[in-house]
PDB file of C-alpha atoms in Angstrom:
ATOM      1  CA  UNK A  16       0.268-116.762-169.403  1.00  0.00           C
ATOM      2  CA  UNK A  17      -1.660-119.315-170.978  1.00  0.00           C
ATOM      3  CA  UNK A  18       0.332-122.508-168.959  1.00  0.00           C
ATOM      4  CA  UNK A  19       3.210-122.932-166.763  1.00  0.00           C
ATOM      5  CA  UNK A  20       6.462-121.600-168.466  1.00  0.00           C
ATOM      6  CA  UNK A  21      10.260-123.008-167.972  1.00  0.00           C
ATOM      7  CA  UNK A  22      13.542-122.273-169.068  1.00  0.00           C
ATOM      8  CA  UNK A  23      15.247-122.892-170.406  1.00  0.00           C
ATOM      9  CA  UNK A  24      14.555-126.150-171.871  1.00  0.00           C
ATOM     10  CA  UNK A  25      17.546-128.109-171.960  1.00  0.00           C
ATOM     11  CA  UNK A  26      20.743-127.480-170.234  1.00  0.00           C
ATOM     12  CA  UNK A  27      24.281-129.036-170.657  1.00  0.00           C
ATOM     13  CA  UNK A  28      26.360-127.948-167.974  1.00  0.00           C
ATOM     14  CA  UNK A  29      29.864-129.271-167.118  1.00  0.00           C
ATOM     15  CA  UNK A  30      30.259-130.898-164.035  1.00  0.00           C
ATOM     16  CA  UNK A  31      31.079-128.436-160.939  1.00  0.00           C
ATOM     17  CA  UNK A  32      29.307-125.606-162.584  1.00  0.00           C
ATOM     18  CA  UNK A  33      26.397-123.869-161.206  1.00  0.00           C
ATOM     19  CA  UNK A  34      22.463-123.646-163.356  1.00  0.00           C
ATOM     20  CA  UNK A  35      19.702-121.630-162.596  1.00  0.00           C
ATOM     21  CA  UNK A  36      16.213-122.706-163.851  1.00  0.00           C
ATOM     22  CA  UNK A  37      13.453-120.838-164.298  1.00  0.00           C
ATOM     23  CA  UNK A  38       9.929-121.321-164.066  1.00  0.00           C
ATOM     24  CA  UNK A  39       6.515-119.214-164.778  1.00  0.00           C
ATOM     25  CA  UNK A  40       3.764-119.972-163.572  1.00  0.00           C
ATOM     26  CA  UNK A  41       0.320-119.457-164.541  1.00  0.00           C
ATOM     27  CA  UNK A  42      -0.952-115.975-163.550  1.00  0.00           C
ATOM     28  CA  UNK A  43      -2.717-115.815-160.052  1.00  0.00           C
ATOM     29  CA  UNK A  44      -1.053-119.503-158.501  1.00  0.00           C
ATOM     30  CA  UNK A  45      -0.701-119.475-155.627  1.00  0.00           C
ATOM     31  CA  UNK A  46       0.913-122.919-155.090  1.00  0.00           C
ATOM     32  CA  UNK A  47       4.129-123.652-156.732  1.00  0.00           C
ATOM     33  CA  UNK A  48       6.374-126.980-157.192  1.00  0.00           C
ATOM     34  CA  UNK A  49       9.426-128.512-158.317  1.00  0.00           C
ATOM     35  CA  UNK A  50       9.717-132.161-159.408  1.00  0.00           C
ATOM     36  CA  UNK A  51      12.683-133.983-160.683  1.00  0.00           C
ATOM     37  CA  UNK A  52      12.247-136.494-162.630  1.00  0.00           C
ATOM     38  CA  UNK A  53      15.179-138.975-163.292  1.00  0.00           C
ATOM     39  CA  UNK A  54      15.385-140.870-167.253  1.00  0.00           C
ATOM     40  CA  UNK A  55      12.765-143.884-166.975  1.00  0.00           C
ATOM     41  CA  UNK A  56      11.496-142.914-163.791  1.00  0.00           C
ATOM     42  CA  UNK A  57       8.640-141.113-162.521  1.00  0.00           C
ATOM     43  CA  UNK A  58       8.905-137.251-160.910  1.00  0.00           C
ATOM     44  CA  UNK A  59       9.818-136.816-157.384  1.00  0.00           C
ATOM     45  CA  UNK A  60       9.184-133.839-155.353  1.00  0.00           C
ATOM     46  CA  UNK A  61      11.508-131.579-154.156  1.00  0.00           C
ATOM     47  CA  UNK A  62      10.150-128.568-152.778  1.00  0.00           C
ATOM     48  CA  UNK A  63       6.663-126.093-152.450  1.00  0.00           C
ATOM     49  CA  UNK A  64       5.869-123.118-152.104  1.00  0.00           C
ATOM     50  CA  UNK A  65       2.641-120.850-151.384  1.00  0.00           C
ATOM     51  CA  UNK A  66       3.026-117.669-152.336  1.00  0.00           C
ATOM     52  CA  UNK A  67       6.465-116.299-151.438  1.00  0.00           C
ATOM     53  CA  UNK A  68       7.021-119.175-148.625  1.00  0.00           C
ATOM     54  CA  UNK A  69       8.734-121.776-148.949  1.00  0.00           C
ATOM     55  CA  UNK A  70       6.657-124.645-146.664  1.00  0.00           C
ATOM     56  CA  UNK A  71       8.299-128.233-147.827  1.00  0.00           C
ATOM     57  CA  UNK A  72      11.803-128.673-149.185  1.00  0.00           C
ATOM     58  CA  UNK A  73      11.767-132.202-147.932  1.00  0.00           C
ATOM     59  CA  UNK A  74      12.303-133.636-151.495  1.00  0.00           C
ATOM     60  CA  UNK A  75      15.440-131.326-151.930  1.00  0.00           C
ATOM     61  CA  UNK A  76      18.559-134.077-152.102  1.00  0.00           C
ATOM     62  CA  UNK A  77      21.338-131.764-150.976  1.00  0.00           C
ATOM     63  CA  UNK A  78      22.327-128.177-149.547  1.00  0.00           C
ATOM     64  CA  UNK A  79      23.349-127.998-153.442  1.00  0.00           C
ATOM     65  CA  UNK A  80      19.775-127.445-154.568  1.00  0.00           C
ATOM     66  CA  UNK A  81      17.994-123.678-153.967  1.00  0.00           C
ATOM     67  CA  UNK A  82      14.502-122.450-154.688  1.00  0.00           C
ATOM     68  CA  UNK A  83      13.373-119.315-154.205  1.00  0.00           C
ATOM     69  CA  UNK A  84       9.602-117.420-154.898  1.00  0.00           C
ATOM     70  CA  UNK A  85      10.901-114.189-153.645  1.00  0.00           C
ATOM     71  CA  UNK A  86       7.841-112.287-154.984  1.00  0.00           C
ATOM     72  CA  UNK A  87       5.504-115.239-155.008  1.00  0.00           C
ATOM     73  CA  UNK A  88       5.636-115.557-158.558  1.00  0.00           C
ATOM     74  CA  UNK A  89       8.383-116.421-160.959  1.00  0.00           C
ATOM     75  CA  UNK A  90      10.384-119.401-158.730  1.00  0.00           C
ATOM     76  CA  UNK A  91      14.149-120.351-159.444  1.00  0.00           C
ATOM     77  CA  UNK A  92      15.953-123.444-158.843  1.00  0.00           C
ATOM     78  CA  UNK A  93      19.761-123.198-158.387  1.00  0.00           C
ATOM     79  CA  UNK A  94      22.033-126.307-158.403  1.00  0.00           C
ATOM     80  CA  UNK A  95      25.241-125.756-157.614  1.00  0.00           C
ATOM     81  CA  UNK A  96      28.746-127.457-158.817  1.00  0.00           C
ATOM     82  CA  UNK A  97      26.448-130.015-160.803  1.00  0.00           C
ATOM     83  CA  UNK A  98      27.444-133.319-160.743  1.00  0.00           C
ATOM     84  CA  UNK A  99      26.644-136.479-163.108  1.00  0.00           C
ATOM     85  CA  UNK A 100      23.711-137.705-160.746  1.00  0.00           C
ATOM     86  CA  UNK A 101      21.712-134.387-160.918  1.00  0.00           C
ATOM     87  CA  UNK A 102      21.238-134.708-165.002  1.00  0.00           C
ATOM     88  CA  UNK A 103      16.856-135.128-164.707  1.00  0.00           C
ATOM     89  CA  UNK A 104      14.059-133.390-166.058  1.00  0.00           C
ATOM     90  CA  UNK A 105      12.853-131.282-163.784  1.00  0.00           C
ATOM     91  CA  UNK A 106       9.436-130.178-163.917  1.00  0.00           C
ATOM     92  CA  UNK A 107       7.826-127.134-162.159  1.00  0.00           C
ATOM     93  CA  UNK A 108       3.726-127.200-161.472  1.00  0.00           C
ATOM     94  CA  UNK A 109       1.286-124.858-160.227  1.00  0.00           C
ATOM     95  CA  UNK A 110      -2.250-124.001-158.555  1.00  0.00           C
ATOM     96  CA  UNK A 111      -4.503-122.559-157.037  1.00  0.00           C
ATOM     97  CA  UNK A 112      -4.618-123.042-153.515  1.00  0.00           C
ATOM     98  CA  UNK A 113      -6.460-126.773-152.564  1.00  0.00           C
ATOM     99  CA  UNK A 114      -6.651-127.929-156.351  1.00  0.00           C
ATOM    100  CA  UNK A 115      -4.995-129.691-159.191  1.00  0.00           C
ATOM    101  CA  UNK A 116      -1.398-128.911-160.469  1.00  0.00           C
ATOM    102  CA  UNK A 117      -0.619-127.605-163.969  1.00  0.00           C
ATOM    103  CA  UNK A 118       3.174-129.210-165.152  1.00  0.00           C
ATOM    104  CA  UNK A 119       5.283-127.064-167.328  1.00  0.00           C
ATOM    105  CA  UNK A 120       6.881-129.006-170.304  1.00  0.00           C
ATOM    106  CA  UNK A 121      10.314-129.191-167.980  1.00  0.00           C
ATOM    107  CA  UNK A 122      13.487-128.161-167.949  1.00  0.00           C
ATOM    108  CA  UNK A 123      16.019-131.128-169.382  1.00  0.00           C
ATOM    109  CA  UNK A 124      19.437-130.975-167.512  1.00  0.00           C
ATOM    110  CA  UNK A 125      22.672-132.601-168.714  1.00  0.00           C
ATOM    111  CA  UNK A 126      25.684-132.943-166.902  1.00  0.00           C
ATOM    112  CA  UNK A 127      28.789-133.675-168.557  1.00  0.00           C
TER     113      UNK A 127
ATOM    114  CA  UNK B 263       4.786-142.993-146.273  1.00  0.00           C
ATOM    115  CA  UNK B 264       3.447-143.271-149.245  1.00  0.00           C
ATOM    116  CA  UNK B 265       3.901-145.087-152.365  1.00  0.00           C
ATOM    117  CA  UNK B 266       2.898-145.819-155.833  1.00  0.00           C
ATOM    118  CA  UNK B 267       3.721-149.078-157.528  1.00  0.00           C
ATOM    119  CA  UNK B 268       3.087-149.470-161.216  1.00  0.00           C
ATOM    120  CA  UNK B 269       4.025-153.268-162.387  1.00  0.00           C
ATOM    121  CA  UNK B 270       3.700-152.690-165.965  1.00  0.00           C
ATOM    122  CA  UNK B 271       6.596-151.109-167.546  1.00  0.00           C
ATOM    123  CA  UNK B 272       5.229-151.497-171.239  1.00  0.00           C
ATOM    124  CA  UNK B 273       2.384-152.365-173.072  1.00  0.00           C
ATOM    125  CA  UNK B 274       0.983-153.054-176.113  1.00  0.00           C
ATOM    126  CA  UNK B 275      -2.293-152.668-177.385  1.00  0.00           C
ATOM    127  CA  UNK B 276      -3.921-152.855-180.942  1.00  0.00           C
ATOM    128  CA  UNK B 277      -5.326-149.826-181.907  1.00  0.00           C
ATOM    129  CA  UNK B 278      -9.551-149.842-181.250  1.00  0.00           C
ATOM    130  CA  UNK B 279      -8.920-152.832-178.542  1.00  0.00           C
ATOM    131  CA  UNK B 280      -9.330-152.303-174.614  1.00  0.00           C
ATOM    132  CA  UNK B 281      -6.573-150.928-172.491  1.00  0.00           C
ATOM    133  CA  UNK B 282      -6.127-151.379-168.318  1.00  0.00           C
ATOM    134  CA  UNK B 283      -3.425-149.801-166.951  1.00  0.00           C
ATOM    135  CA  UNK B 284      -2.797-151.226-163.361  1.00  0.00           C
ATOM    136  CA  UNK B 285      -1.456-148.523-160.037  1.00  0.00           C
ATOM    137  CA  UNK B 286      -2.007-149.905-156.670  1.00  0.00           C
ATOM    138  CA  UNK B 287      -0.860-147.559-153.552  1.00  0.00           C
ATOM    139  CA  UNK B 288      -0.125-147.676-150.199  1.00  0.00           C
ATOM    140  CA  UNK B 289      -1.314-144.840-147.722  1.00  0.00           C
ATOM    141  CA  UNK B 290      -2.612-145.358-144.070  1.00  0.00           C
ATOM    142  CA  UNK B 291      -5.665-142.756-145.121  1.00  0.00           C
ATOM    143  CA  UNK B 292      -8.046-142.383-147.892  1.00  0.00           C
ATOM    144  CA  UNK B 293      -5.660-141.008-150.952  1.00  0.00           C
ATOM    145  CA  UNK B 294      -6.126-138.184-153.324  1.00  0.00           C
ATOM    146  CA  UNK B 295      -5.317-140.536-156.594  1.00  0.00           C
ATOM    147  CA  UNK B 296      -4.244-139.220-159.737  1.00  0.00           C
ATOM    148  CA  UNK B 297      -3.825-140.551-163.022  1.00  0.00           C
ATOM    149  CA  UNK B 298      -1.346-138.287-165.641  1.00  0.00           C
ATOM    150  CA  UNK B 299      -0.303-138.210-169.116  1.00  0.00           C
ATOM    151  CA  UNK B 300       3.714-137.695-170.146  1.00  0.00           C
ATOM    152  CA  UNK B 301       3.928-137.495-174.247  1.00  0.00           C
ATOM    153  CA  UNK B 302       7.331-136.864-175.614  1.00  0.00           C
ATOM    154  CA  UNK B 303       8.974-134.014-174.820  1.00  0.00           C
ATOM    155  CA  UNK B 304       5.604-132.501-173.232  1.00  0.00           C
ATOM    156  CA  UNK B 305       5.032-131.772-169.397  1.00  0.00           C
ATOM    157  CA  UNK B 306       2.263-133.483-167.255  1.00  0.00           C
ATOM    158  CA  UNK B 307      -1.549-133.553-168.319  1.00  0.00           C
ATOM    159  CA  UNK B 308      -3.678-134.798-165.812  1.00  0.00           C
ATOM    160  CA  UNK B 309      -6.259-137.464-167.028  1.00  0.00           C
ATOM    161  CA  UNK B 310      -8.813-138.070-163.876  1.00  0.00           C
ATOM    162  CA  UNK B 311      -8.580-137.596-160.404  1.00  0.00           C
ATOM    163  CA  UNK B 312     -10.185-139.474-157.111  1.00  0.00           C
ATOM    164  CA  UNK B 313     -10.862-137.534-153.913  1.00  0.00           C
ATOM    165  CA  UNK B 314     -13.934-138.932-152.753  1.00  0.00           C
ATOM    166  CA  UNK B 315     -18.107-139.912-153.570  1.00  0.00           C
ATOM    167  CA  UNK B 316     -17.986-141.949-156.405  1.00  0.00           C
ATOM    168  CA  UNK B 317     -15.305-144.826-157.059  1.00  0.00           C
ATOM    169  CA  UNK B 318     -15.632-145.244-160.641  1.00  0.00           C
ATOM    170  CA  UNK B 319     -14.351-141.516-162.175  1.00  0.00           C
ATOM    171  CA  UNK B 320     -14.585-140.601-165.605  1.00  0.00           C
ATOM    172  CA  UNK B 321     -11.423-138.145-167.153  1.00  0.00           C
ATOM    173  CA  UNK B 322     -10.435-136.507-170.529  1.00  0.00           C
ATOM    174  CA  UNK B 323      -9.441-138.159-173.687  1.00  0.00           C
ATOM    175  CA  UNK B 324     -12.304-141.292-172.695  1.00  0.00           C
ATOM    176  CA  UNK B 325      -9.966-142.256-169.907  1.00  0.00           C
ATOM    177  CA  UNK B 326     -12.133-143.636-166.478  1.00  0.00           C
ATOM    178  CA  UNK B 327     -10.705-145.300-162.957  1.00  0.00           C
ATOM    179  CA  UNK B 328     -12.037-147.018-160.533  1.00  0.00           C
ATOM    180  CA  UNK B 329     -11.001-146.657-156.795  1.00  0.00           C
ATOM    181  CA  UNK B 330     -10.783-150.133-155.029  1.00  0.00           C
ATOM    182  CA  UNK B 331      -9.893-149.757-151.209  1.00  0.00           C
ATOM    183  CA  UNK B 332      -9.876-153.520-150.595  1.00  0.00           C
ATOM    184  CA  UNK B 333      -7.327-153.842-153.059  1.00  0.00           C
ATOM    185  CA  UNK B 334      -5.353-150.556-152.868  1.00  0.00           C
ATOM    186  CA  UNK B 335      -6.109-150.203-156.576  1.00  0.00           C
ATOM    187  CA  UNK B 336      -7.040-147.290-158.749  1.00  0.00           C
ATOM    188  CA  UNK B 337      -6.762-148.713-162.113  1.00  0.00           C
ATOM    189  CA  UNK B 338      -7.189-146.704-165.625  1.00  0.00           C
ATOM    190  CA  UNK B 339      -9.569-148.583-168.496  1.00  0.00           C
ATOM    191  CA  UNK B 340     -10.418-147.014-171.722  1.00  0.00           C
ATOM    192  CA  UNK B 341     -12.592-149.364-174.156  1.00  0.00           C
ATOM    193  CA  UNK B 342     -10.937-148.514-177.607  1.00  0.00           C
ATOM    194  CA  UNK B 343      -7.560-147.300-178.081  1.00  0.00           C
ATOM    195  CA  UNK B 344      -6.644-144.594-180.004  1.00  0.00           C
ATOM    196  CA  UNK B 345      -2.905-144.097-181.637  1.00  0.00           C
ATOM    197  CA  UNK B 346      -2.893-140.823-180.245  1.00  0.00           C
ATOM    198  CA  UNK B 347      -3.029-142.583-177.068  1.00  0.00           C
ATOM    199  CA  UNK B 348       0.339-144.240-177.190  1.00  0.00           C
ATOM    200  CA  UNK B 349       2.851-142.082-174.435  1.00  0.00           C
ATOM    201  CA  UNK B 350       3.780-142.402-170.771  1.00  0.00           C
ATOM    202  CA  UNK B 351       0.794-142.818-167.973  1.00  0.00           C
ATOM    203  CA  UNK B 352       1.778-141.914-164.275  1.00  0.00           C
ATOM    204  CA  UNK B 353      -0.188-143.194-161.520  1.00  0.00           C
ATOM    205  CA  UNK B 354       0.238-140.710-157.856  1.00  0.00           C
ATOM    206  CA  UNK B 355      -0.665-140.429-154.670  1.00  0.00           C
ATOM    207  CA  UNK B 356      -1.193-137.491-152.860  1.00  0.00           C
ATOM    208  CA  UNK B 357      -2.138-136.584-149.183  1.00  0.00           C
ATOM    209  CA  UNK B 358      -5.758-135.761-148.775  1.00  0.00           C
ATOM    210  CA  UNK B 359      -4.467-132.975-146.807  1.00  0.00           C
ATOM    211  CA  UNK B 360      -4.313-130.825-149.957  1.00  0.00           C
ATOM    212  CA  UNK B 361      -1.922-131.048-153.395  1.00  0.00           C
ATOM    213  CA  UNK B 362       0.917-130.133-151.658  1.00  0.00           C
ATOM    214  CA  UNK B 363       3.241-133.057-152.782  1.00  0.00           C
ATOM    215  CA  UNK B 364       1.918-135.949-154.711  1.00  0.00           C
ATOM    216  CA  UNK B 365       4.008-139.174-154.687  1.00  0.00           C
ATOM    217  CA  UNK B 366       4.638-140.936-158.300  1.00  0.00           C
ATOM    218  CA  UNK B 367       4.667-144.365-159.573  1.00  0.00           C
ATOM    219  CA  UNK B 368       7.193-145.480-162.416  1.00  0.00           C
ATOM    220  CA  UNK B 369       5.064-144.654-164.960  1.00  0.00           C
ATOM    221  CA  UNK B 370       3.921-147.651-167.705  1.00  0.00           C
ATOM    222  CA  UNK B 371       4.616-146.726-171.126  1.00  0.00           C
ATOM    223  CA  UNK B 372       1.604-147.374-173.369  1.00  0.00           C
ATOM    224  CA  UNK B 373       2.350-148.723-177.196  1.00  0.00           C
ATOM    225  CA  UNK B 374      -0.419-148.616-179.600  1.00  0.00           C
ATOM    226  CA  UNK B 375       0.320-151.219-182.797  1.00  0.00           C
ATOM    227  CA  UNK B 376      -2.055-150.808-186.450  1.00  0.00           C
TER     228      UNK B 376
END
């Protein structure tokens, strides 16, 4: 596609419950992230992959938080039983291997 | 690690005057130093970026920065302000080992008044 893809683009989900989000990234990437990025602050990073491998989930804050590239292409994040503190933007990026990343518009989550 | 610090939360420039926006970083090595745009509702746009060569870089939308290792600076300057440009800028910091995780300031959200 013509830029990096999410959906969906906002998300209320009730506290406890689980939310997939999806990201597309631009055709031939090889490098894939996921930021969060937290009302009035700047992103963080949570994880990257190349290809289908996951090589940094550093920036994950708890075995609550998934991401998968199982085909080295489309990537989902999973948070599970959602609570207050995970309602964020969070932003998905891609490239091509050893240059600049390409943001998607985001994903808003709400937890409620 | 590393770290972004971005000590203007707002500002406010008349439209056509000069704009500075200040990032300073701290990173044992030379950075990869990034400058991005956040308008409402939108994702990312990168403005500039500094890897190496030249300290003064020039980026999109009239947008330069200059790279200042004495002072851990990479401050953005654009001479006439545009209402269009009124949004979000995020300074980052990435390892110069690649893009693989870049490291964000606070962000300084830019007004533009008539």
């Amino acid at each position: 596609g013509a830029g990096v893809s999410q959906s969906p683009r906002y998300k209320v989900a009730k506290r406890g419950q689980d939310v997939a989000l999806r990201c597309d990234p631009i055709s031939g990437h090889v490098s894939l992230f996921w930021y969060q990025q937290a009302l009035g602050q700047g992103p963080e990073f949570l994880t990257y992959f190349q290809n289908e491998a996951q090589l940094d989930k550093s920036g994950l804050p708890s075995d609550r938080f998934f991401a998968e590239r199982p085909e080295g292409s489309v990537s989902t994040l999973k948070i599970q039983r959602t609570q207050q503190e995970d309602s964020a933007v969070y932003l998905c990026a891609s490239s091509l291997e050893a240059s600049e990343a390409f943001f998607g518009q985001g994903t808003r989550l709400t937890v409620v | 690690a590393q770290s972004v610090t971005q000590p203007d939360i707002h500002i406010t420039v008349s439209e056509g005057a000069s704009l500075e926006l200040r990032c300073n970083y701290s990173y044992g090595a030379t950075p990869y130093l990034f400058w991005y745009v956040q308008s409402p509702g939108q994702g990312l746009q990168l403005l500039l970026k500094y890897f190496s060569g030249d300290t003064l870089v020039q980026g999109i939308k009239g947008f330069e920065a200059e790279f200042k290792r004495s002072q851990s600076s990479f401050n953005l300057r654009k001479p006439s302000v545009h209402w269009s440009d009124a949004a979000e800028y995020f300074c980052a910091v990435g390892e110069n080992t690649g893009f693989q995780k870049l490291v964000f300031g606070t962000g300084t959200r830019l007004l533009v008044s008539p």
